[in-house]
Every structure is written in C-alpha cells, then in structure tokens.
Amino acid sequence: MKVGLNLFFVPYRSLTDPFFQQNQQSMSINQQDVEFMQEAIALARRGMILNIGGPFGAIVVHQGSIIGHGMNRVTSHNDPTAHAEIVAIREACAHLESYQLTECTIYTTCEPCPMCLGAIYWARPARLVYAADRNDASVAGFDDDYIYREIQLLPGDRHLPTESLGRALALPLFKEWDAKKDKQMY
C-alpha cells in the first residue's frame, strides 16, 4: 500500500476543543472562521513540510474570499521580514490595489510577533483572528515575547545598542510633510 503525504490535512478536533469553543463565543467566531483558520494552518503545515520556513501561515479574507496567502519564508528567502502575515498582507494589498485592508479579516496560525502586529495595525483590517499564542511559539523556540518585552523599554535600556543621531536634521522632513499639499495620508 502506497502512503501519500496530505499536505493540507488539518485535524479538525484541534479547532473544536472546549477551549477553542469557549473563545468562539466570546469573539463571535463562526464556522466560516474555523474553515479559514484551517486553511491558514494547512498553509503553515505545507510550508513547514517543504522547508520553506517555520510553522506559520496567514490568510487575508475580503468579502468571504481569500485574497492573500502567506507562509513563513524567512529561511528560504533569507529575509527576516518574510513572516506569514507580512507575505499575506502584501499579496492582499496588491490584489485590492490599496495599502489598507479595512474590510478584511486576517487569520494567522499564531499570535503575531511585534513586527507583524505593527504591519497589521498599519493595514487596518476589520479583524484579526489567531490560533496559537506567543507562549505556544516560545515553547517551540520562537521567543517573540522577548521582543515584546524589549519594545516596552526605553531605547537606552534595550539589549540592542540604540542611539539617536541627526534629529535636528530629520525634523524638517516632518515640517515639509505637514506642509505638502498633495500628500496621501496613511
């Protein structure tokens, strides 16, 4: 008997356990949300199995259709910004020809890291739904919580040496921007 690998298999039970059901009620999660999360998880699994990147996947949904797919591509593209959420946001924005995702929902397999959370806020989706949390990621060796702690510190207190240089030279840029008549706010 030949056994094949189904790259898109997602154990349904994991999304219907009592903890998930409890959160469904408090977050107004519906069956379509479960199906979209299963799609994000399948995408993450596919990328992980194919050694494209870590166990992270994200999709962007607009009016019931997936318009952005992203799997983690950090290691395969040698790009520390190629997180699943960033990849999915870029694809969705290109699809909509807009830098904002105001009528969209982002589904991601894990609570977004600080970089991705920042990008999500900049994209302004209507909703964010995630599966695992930062503690789950930490157990698997992804310590996003370290970055969350670092960004709460003043720049001089962070582990990464950080200095301000040339503020007086940069401030006129903001005055020029403020006075610019044809600027597009974002």
PDB file of N, CA, C and O in Angstrom, residues 48-92:
ATOM      1  N   MET A  48       6.063  24.384   6.177  1.00  0.00           N
ATOM      2  CA  MET A  48       6.971  23.745   7.111  1.00  0.00           C
ATOM      3  C   MET A  48       7.490  22.423   6.544  1.00  0.00           C
ATOM      4  O   MET A  48       8.696  22.158   6.570  1.00  0.00           O
ATOM      5  N   ILE A  49       6.604  21.606   6.006  1.00  0.00           N
ATOM      6  CA  ILE A  49       6.998  20.312   5.456  1.00  0.00           C
ATOM      7  C   ILE A  49       7.938  20.481   4.263  1.00  0.00           C
ATOM      8  O   ILE A  49       8.888  19.716   4.095  1.00  0.00           O
ATOM      9  N   LEU A  50       7.701  21.501   3.468  1.00  0.00           N
ATOM     10  CA  LEU A  50       8.536  21.747   2.282  1.00  0.00           C
ATOM     11  C   LEU A  50       9.795  22.547   2.618  1.00  0.00           C
ATOM     12  O   LEU A  50      10.540  22.927   1.718  1.00  0.00           O
ATOM     13  N   ASN A  51      10.020  22.801   3.906  1.00  0.00           N
ATOM     14  CA  ASN A  51      11.185  23.565   4.375  1.00  0.00           C
ATOM     15  C   ASN A  51      11.273  24.963   3.766  1.00  0.00           C
ATOM     16  O   ASN A  51      12.355  25.480   3.513  1.00  0.00           O
ATOM     17  N   ILE A  52      10.116  25.563   3.577  1.00  0.00           N
ATOM     18  CA  ILE A  52      10.065  26.945   3.088  1.00  0.00           C
ATOM     19  C   ILE A  52      10.285  27.901   4.251  1.00  0.00           C
ATOM     20  O   ILE A  52      10.854  28.969   4.086  1.00  0.00           O
ATOM     21  N   GLY A  53       9.842  27.501   5.436  1.00  0.00           N
ATOM     22  CA  GLY A  53      10.009  28.331   6.622  1.00  0.00           C
ATOM     23  C   GLY A  53       9.415  27.664   7.835  1.00  0.00           C
ATOM     24  O   GLY A  53       9.125  26.469   7.830  1.00  0.00           O
ATOM     25  N   GLY A  54       9.210  28.452   8.877  1.00  0.00           N
ATOM     26  CA  GLY A  54       8.687  27.942  10.132  1.00  0.00           C
ATOM     27  C   GLY A  54       7.199  27.628  10.069  1.00  0.00           C
ATOM     28  O   GLY A  54       6.554  27.814   9.044  1.00  0.00           O
ATOM     29  N   PRO A  55       6.638  27.181  11.197  1.00  0.00           N
ATOM     30  CA  PRO A  55       5.253  26.692  11.233  1.00  0.00           C
ATOM     31  C   PRO A  55       4.205  27.795  11.332  1.00  0.00           C
ATOM     32  O   PRO A  55       3.365  27.798  12.229  1.00  0.00           O
ATOM     33  N   PHE A  56       4.267  28.731  10.404  1.00  0.00           N
ATOM     34  CA  PHE A  56       3.354  29.872  10.460  1.00  0.00           C
ATOM     35  C   PHE A  56       2.675  30.075   9.106  1.00  0.00           C
ATOM     36  O   PHE A  56       3.323  30.007   8.064  1.00  0.00           O
ATOM     37  N   GLY A  57       1.372  30.340   9.153  1.00  0.00           N
ATOM     38  CA  GLY A  57       0.614  30.621   7.944  1.00  0.00           C
ATOM     39  C   GLY A  57      -0.403  31.709   8.230  1.00  0.00           C
ATOM     40  O   GLY A  57      -0.849  31.872   9.372  1.00  0.00           O
ATOM     41  N   ALA A  58      -0.769  32.443   7.199  1.00  0.00           N
ATOM     42  CA  ALA A  58      -1.759  33.509   7.346  1.00  0.00           C
ATOM     43  C   ALA A  58      -2.521  33.679   6.048  1.00  0.00           C
ATOM     44  O   ALA A  58      -1.965  33.453   4.960  1.00  0.00           O
ATOM     45  N   ILE A  59      -3.768  34.054   6.176  1.00  0.00           N
ATOM     46  CA  ILE A  59      -4.569  34.404   5.007  1.00  0.00           C
ATOM     47  C   ILE A  59      -5.311  35.702   5.309  1.00  0.00           C
ATOM     48  O   ILE A  59      -5.565  36.035   6.461  1.00  0.00           O
ATOM     49  N   VAL A  60      -5.644  36.414   4.245  1.00  0.00           N
ATOM     50  CA  VAL A  60      -6.451  37.624   4.349  1.00  0.00           C
ATOM     51  C   VAL A  60      -7.732  37.356   3.568  1.00  0.00           C
ATOM     52  O   VAL A  60      -7.690  36.922   2.414  1.00  0.00           O
ATOM     53  N   VAL A  61      -8.856  37.616   4.220  1.00  0.00           N
ATOM     54  CA  VAL A  61     -10.163  37.352   3.618  1.00  0.00           C
ATOM     55  C   VAL A  61     -10.910  38.668   3.442  1.00  0.00           C
ATOM     56  O   VAL A  61     -10.986  39.487   4.360  1.00  0.00           O
ATOM     57  N   HIS A  62     -11.452  38.840   2.243  1.00  0.00           N
ATOM     58  CA  HIS A  62     -12.251  40.030   1.916  1.00  0.00           C
ATOM     59  C   HIS A  62     -13.563  39.554   1.316  1.00  0.00           C
ATOM     60  O   HIS A  62     -13.562  38.820   0.323  1.00  0.00           O
ATOM     61  N   GLN A  63     -14.665  39.939   1.917  1.00  0.00           N
ATOM     62  CA  GLN A  63     -15.999  39.579   1.444  1.00  0.00           C
ATOM     63  C   GLN A  63     -16.126  38.084   1.182  1.00  0.00           C
ATOM     64  O   GLN A  63     -16.661  37.654   0.160  1.00  0.00           O
ATOM     65  N   GLY A  64     -15.603  37.279   2.092  1.00  0.00           N
ATOM     66  CA  GLY A  64     -15.738  35.830   2.017  1.00  0.00           C
ATOM     67  C   GLY A  64     -14.755  35.112   1.116  1.00  0.00           C
ATOM     68  O   GLY A  64     -14.821  33.891   0.991  1.00  0.00           O
ATOM     69  N   SER A  65     -13.836  35.848   0.493  1.00  0.00           N
ATOM     70  CA  SER A  65     -12.851  35.230  -0.402  1.00  0.00           C
ATOM     71  C   SER A  65     -11.439  35.495   0.093  1.00  0.00           C
ATOM     72  O   SER A  65     -11.138  36.601   0.557  1.00  0.00           O
ATOM     73  N   ILE A  66     -10.587  34.495  -0.071  1.00  0.00           N
ATOM     74  CA  ILE A  66      -9.184  34.652   0.305  1.00  0.00           C
ATOM     75  C   ILE A  66      -8.487  35.464  -0.779  1.00  0.00           C
ATOM     76  O   ILE A  66      -8.493  35.078  -1.951  1.00  0.00           O
ATOM     77  N   ILE A  67      -7.892  36.595  -0.369  1.00  0.00           N
ATOM     78  CA  ILE A  67      -7.204  37.458  -1.335  1.00  0.00           C
ATOM     79  C   ILE A  67      -5.704  37.563  -1.042  1.00  0.00           C
ATOM     80  O   ILE A  67      -4.971  38.195  -1.784  1.00  0.00           O
ATOM     81  N   GLY A  68      -5.277  36.938   0.047  1.00  0.00           N
ATOM     82  CA  GLY A  68      -3.860  36.957   0.386  1.00  0.00           C
ATOM     83  C   GLY A  68      -3.482  35.696   1.134  1.00  0.00           C
ATOM     84  O   GLY A  68      -4.190  35.285   2.051  1.00  0.00           O
ATOM     85  N   HIS A  69      -2.414  35.048   0.688  1.00  0.00           N
ATOM     86  CA  HIS A  69      -1.892  33.841   1.325  1.00  0.00           C
ATOM     87  C   HIS A  69      -0.471  34.127   1.773  1.00  0.00           C
ATOM     88  O   HIS A  69       0.278  34.770   1.038  1.00  0.00           O
ATOM     89  N   GLY A  70      -0.095  33.616   2.920  1.00  0.00           N
ATOM     90  CA  GLY A  70       1.290  33.765   3.335  1.00  0.00           C
ATOM     91  C   GLY A  70       1.728  32.607   4.200  1.00  0.00           C
ATOM     92  O   GLY A  70       1.019  32.203   5.106  1.00  0.00           O
ATOM     93  N   MET A  71       2.876  32.064   3.864  1.00  0.00           N
ATOM     94  CA  MET A  71       3.530  31.105   4.743  1.00  0.00           C
ATOM     95  C   MET A  71       4.866  31.711   5.103  1.00  0.00           C
ATOM     96  O   MET A  71       5.395  32.543   4.361  1.00  0.00           O
ATOM     97  N   ASN A  72       5.393  31.337   6.225  1.00  0.00           N
ATOM     98  CA  ASN A  72       6.683  31.858   6.648  1.00  0.00           C
ATOM     99  C   ASN A  72       7.737  31.472   5.620  1.00  0.00           C
ATOM    100  O   ASN A  72       7.831  30.318   5.223  1.00  0.00           O
ATOM    101  N   ARG A  73       8.519  32.462   5.159  1.00  0.00           N
ATOM    102  CA  ARG A  73       9.551  32.246   4.140  1.00  0.00           C
ATOM    103  C   ARG A  73      10.904  32.797   4.593  1.00  0.00           C
ATOM    104  O   ARG A  73      11.768  33.078   3.769  1.00  0.00           O
ATOM    105  N   VAL A  74      11.065  32.970   5.892  1.00  0.00           N
ATOM    106  CA  VAL A  74      12.267  33.598   6.420  1.00  0.00           C
ATOM    107  C   VAL A  74      13.526  32.873   5.974  1.00  0.00           C
ATOM    108  O   VAL A  74      14.453  33.472   5.430  1.00  0.00           O
ATOM    109  N   THR A  75      13.574  31.567   6.170  1.00  0.00           N
ATOM    110  CA  THR A  75      14.804  30.828   5.871  1.00  0.00           C
ATOM    111  C   THR A  75      14.991  30.564   4.376  1.00  0.00           C
ATOM    112  O   THR A  75      16.113  30.604   3.881  1.00  0.00           O
ATOM    113  N   SER A  76      13.919  30.330   3.650  1.00  0.00           N
ATOM    114  CA  SER A  76      14.061  30.044   2.219  1.00  0.00           C
ATOM    115  C   SER A  76      14.384  31.287   1.401  1.00  0.00           C
ATOM    116  O   SER A  76      14.969  31.186   0.322  1.00  0.00           O
ATOM    117  N   HIS A  77      14.013  32.466   1.905  1.00  0.00           N
ATOM    118  CA  HIS A  77      14.298  33.713   1.196  1.00  0.00           C
ATOM    119  C   HIS A  77      15.373  34.556   1.877  1.00  0.00           C
ATOM    120  O   HIS A  77      15.645  35.671   1.415  1.00  0.00           O
ATOM    121  N   ASN A  78      15.943  34.026   2.961  1.00  0.00           N
ATOM    122  CA  ASN A  78      16.949  34.786   3.719  1.00  0.00           C
ATOM    123  C   ASN A  78      16.455  36.197   4.009  1.00  0.00           C
ATOM    124  O   ASN A  78      17.157  37.179   3.817  1.00  0.00           O
ATOM    125  N   ASP A  79      15.214  36.268   4.483  1.00  0.00           N
ATOM    126  CA  ASP A  79      14.557  37.551   4.715  1.00  0.00           C
ATOM    127  C   ASP A  79      13.860  37.506   6.069  1.00  0.00           C
ATOM    128  O   ASP A  79      12.822  36.854   6.217  1.00  0.00           O
ATOM    129  N   PRO A  80      14.407  38.181   7.063  1.00  0.00           N
ATOM    130  CA  PRO A  80      13.791  38.144   8.387  1.00  0.00           C
ATOM    131  C   PRO A  80      12.413  38.803   8.451  1.00  0.00           C
ATOM    132  O   PRO A  80      11.705  38.644   9.440  1.00  0.00           O
ATOM    133  N   THR A  81      12.022  39.521   7.405  1.00  0.00           N
ATOM    134  CA  THR A  81      10.689  40.129   7.385  1.00  0.00           C
ATOM    135  C   THR A  81       9.667  39.270   6.647  1.00  0.00           C
ATOM    136  O   THR A  81       8.495  39.646   6.577  1.00  0.00           O
ATOM    137  N   ALA A  82      10.045  38.133   6.114  1.00  0.00           N
ATOM    138  CA  ALA A  82       9.141  37.295   5.321  1.00  0.00           C
ATOM    139  C   ALA A  82       8.280  36.400   6.211  1.00  0.00           C
ATOM    140  O   ALA A  82       8.173  35.198   5.993  1.00  0.00           O
ATOM    141  N   HIS A  83       7.653  37.015   7.198  1.00  0.00           N
ATOM    142  CA  HIS A  83       6.724  36.285   8.055  1.00  0.00           C
ATOM    143  C   HIS A  83       5.410  36.076   7.302  1.00  0.00           C
ATOM    144  O   HIS A  83       5.075  36.839   6.385  1.00  0.00           O
ATOM    145  N   ALA A  84       4.666  35.070   7.698  1.00  0.00           N
ATOM    146  CA  ALA A  84       3.425  34.716   7.007  1.00  0.00           C
ATOM    147  C   ALA A  84       2.468  35.899   6.896  1.00  0.00           C
ATOM    148  O   ALA A  84       1.885  36.140   5.834  1.00  0.00           O
ATOM    149  N   GLU A  85       2.303  36.646   7.985  1.00  0.00           N
ATOM    150  CA  GLU A  85       1.361  37.761   7.970  1.00  0.00           C
ATOM    151  C   GLU A  85       1.801  38.843   6.985  1.00  0.00           C
ATOM    152  O   GLU A  85       0.970  39.392   6.253  1.00  0.00           O
ATOM    153  N   ILE A  86       3.090  39.143   6.953  1.00  0.00           N
ATOM    154  CA  ILE A  86       3.614  40.169   6.046  1.00  0.00           C
ATOM    155  C   ILE A  86       3.403  39.738   4.594  1.00  0.00           C
ATOM    156  O   ILE A  86       2.947  40.536   3.754  1.00  0.00           O
ATOM    157  N   VAL A  87       3.719  38.479   4.300  1.00  0.00           N
ATOM    158  CA  VAL A  87       3.544  37.956   2.936  1.00  0.00           C
ATOM    159  C   VAL A  87       2.075  38.036   2.532  1.00  0.00           C
ATOM    160  O   VAL A  87       1.747  38.484   1.420  1.00  0.00           O
ATOM    161  N   ALA A  88       1.171  37.634   3.420  1.00  0.00           N
ATOM    162  CA  ALA A  88      -0.260  37.658   3.113  1.00  0.00           C
ATOM    163  C   ALA A  88      -0.770  39.088   2.945  1.00  0.00           C
ATOM    164  O   ALA A  88      -1.574  39.359   2.045  1.00  0.00           O
ATOM    165  N   ILE A  89      -0.316  39.996   3.800  1.00  0.00           N
ATOM    166  CA  ILE A  89      -0.731  41.402   3.685  1.00  0.00           C
ATOM    167  C   ILE A  89      -0.273  41.987   2.358  1.00  0.00           C
ATOM    168  O   ILE A  89      -1.042  42.683   1.679  1.00  0.00           O
ATOM    169  N   ARG A  90       0.964  41.720   1.968  1.00  0.00           N
ATOM    170  CA  ARG A  90       1.471  42.251   0.692  1.00  0.00           C
ATOM    171  C   ARG A  90       0.640  41.744  -0.480  1.00  0.00           C
ATOM    172  O   ARG A  90       0.285  42.514  -1.390  1.00  0.00           O
ATOM    173  N   GLU A  91       0.326  40.458  -0.476  1.00  0.00           N
ATOM    174  CA  GLU A  91      -0.468  39.890  -1.571  1.00  0.00           C
ATOM    175  C   GLU A  91      -1.876  40.483  -1.584  1.00  0.00           C
ATOM    176  O   GLU A  91      -2.413  40.819  -2.648  1.00  0.00           O
ATOM    177  N   ALA A  92      -2.484  40.613  -0.409  1.00  0.00           N
ATOM    178  CA  ALA A  92      -3.844  41.152  -0.325  1.00  0.00           C
ATOM    179  C   ALA A  92      -3.890  42.617  -0.762  1.00  0.00           C
ATOM    180  O   ALA A  92      -4.803  43.027  -1.484  1.00  0.00           O
TER     181      ALA A  92
END
